[in-house]
Short mmCIF file of C-alpha atoms in Angstrom, two decimals:
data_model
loop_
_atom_site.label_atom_id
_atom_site.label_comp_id
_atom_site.label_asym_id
_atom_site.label_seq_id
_atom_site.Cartn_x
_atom_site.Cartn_y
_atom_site.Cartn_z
CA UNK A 1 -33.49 -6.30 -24.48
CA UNK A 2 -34.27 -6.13 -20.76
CA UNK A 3 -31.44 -8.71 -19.65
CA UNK A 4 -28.87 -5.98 -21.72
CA UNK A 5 -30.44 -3.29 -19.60
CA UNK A 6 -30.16 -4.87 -16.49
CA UNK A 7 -26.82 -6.07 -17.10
CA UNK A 8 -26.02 -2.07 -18.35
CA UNK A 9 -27.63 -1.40 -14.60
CA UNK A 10 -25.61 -3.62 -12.80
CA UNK A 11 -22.21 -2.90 -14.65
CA UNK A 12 -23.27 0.89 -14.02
CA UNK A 13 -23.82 0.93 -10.45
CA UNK A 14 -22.48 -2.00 -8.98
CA UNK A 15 -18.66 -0.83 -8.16
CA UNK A 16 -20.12 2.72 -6.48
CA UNK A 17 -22.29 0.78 -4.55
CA UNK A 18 -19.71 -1.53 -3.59
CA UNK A 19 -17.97 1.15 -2.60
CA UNK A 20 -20.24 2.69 -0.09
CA UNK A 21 -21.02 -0.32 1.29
CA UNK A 22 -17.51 -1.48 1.82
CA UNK A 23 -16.72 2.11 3.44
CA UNK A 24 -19.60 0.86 5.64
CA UNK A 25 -18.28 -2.71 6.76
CA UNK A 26 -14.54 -0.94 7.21
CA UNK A 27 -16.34 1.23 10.11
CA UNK A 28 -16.83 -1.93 12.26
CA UNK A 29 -14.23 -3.97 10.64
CA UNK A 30 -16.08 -6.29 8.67
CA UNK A 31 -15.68 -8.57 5.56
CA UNK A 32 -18.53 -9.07 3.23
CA UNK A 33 -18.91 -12.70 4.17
CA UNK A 34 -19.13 -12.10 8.06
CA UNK A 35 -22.22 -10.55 7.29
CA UNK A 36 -23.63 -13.59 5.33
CA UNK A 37 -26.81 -15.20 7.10
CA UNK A 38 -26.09 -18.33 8.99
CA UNK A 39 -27.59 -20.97 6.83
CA UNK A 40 -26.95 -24.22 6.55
CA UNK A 41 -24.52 -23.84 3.86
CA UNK A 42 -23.03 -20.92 5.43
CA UNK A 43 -22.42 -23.03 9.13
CA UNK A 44 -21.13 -25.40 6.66
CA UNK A 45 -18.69 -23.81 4.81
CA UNK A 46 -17.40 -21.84 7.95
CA UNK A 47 -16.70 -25.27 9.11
CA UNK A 48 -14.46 -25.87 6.60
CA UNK A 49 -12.43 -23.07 6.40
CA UNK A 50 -9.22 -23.41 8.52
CA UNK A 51 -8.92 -22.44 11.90
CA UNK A 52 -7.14 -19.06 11.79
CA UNK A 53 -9.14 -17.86 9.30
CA UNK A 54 -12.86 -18.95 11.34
CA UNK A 55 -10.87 -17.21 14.70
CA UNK A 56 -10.16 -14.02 12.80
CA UNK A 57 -14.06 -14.25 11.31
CA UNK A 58 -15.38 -14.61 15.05
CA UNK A 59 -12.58 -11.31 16.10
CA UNK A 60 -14.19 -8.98 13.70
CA UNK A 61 -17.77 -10.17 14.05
CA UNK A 62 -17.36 -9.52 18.17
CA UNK A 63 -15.31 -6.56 17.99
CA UNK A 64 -17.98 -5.11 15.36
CA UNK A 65 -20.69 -5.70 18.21
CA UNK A 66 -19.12 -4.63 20.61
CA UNK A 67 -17.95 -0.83 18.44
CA UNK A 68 -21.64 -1.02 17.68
CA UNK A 69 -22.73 -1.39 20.89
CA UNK A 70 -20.67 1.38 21.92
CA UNK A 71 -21.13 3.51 18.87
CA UNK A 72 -17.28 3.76 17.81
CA UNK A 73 -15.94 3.21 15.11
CA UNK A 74 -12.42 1.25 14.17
CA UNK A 75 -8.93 2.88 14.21
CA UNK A 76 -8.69 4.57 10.59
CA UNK A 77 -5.30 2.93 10.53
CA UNK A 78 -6.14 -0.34 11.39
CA UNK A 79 -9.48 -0.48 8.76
CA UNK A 80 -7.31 0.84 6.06
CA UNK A 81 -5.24 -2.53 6.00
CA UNK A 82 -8.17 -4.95 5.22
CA UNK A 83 -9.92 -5.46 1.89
CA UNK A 84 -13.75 -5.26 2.75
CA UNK A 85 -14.57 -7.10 -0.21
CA UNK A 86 -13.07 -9.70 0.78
CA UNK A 87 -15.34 -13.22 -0.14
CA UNK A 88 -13.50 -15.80 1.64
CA UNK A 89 -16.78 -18.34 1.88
CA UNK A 90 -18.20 -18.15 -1.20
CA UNK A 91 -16.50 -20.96 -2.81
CA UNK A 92 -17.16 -23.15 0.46
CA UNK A 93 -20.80 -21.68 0.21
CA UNK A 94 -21.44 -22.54 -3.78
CA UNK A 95 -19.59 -26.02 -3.15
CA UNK A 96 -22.06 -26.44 -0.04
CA UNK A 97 -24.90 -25.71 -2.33
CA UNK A 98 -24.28 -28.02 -4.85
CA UNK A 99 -23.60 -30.99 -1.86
CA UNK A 100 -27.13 -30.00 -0.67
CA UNK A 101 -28.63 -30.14 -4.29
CA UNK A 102 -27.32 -33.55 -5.42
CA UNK A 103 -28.33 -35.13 -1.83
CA UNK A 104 -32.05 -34.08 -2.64
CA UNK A 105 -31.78 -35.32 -6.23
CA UNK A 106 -30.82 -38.77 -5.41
#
C-alpha cells in the first residue's frame, strides 16, 4: 500500500518538477549531471568520459559561474538548443559504484 502511493507520488509529480528544475539549469546552461557532487565515483566516471564531452562539462560549469556571478542569464537562443536533462554520467557513475562495491567485498 504505501510503496503504490509513493510510486502514484512520484509518477504524479516527477515530470512537473523536472520541468521547473530543468527551466532552472537552462538559465545558466547546465546539464543535470554537472551539478552532481564530486565524489569519488563522480571524479571517476568524469574521467572516463571522452575528452570533448569532459571540455564541454568544464564550459558550462565556468560559464554558469561566471552568469552567476554576474547575475545574467544565457542567450534564450543558445539554452533552447540543449536538453537539460541530459544524464551523460550516470552509467559511468552506477558502473563506478558497483567497481567500488565488489573491491570492499573481496
Amino acid at each position: 500500500q504505501k510503496m503504490s502511493l509513493m510510486n502514484a507520488f512520484v509518477k504524479r509529480f516527477a515530470a512537473p518538477y523536472q520541468k521547473m528544475v530543468g527551466a532552472k539549469m537552462r538559465v545558466y546552461g547546465l546539464v543535470h549531471d554537472d551539478l552532481l557532487i564530486d565524489t569519488p565515483e563522480v571524479l571517476k566516471a568524469v574521467s572516463r568520459i571522452d575528452a570533448t564531452t569532459r571540455l564541454e562539462r568544464e564550459r558550462r560549469i565556468v560559464r554558469a559561474f561566471d552568469l552567476s556571478v554576474k547575475r545574467k542569464a544565457l542567450a534564450r537562443e543558445v539554452s533552447e538548443v540543449y536538453d537539460p536533462m541530459n544524464w551523460y554520467l550516470a552509467e559511468g557513475v552506477a558502473a563506478a559504484k558497483a567497481e567500488k562495491e565488489e573491491k570492499i567485498l573481496m
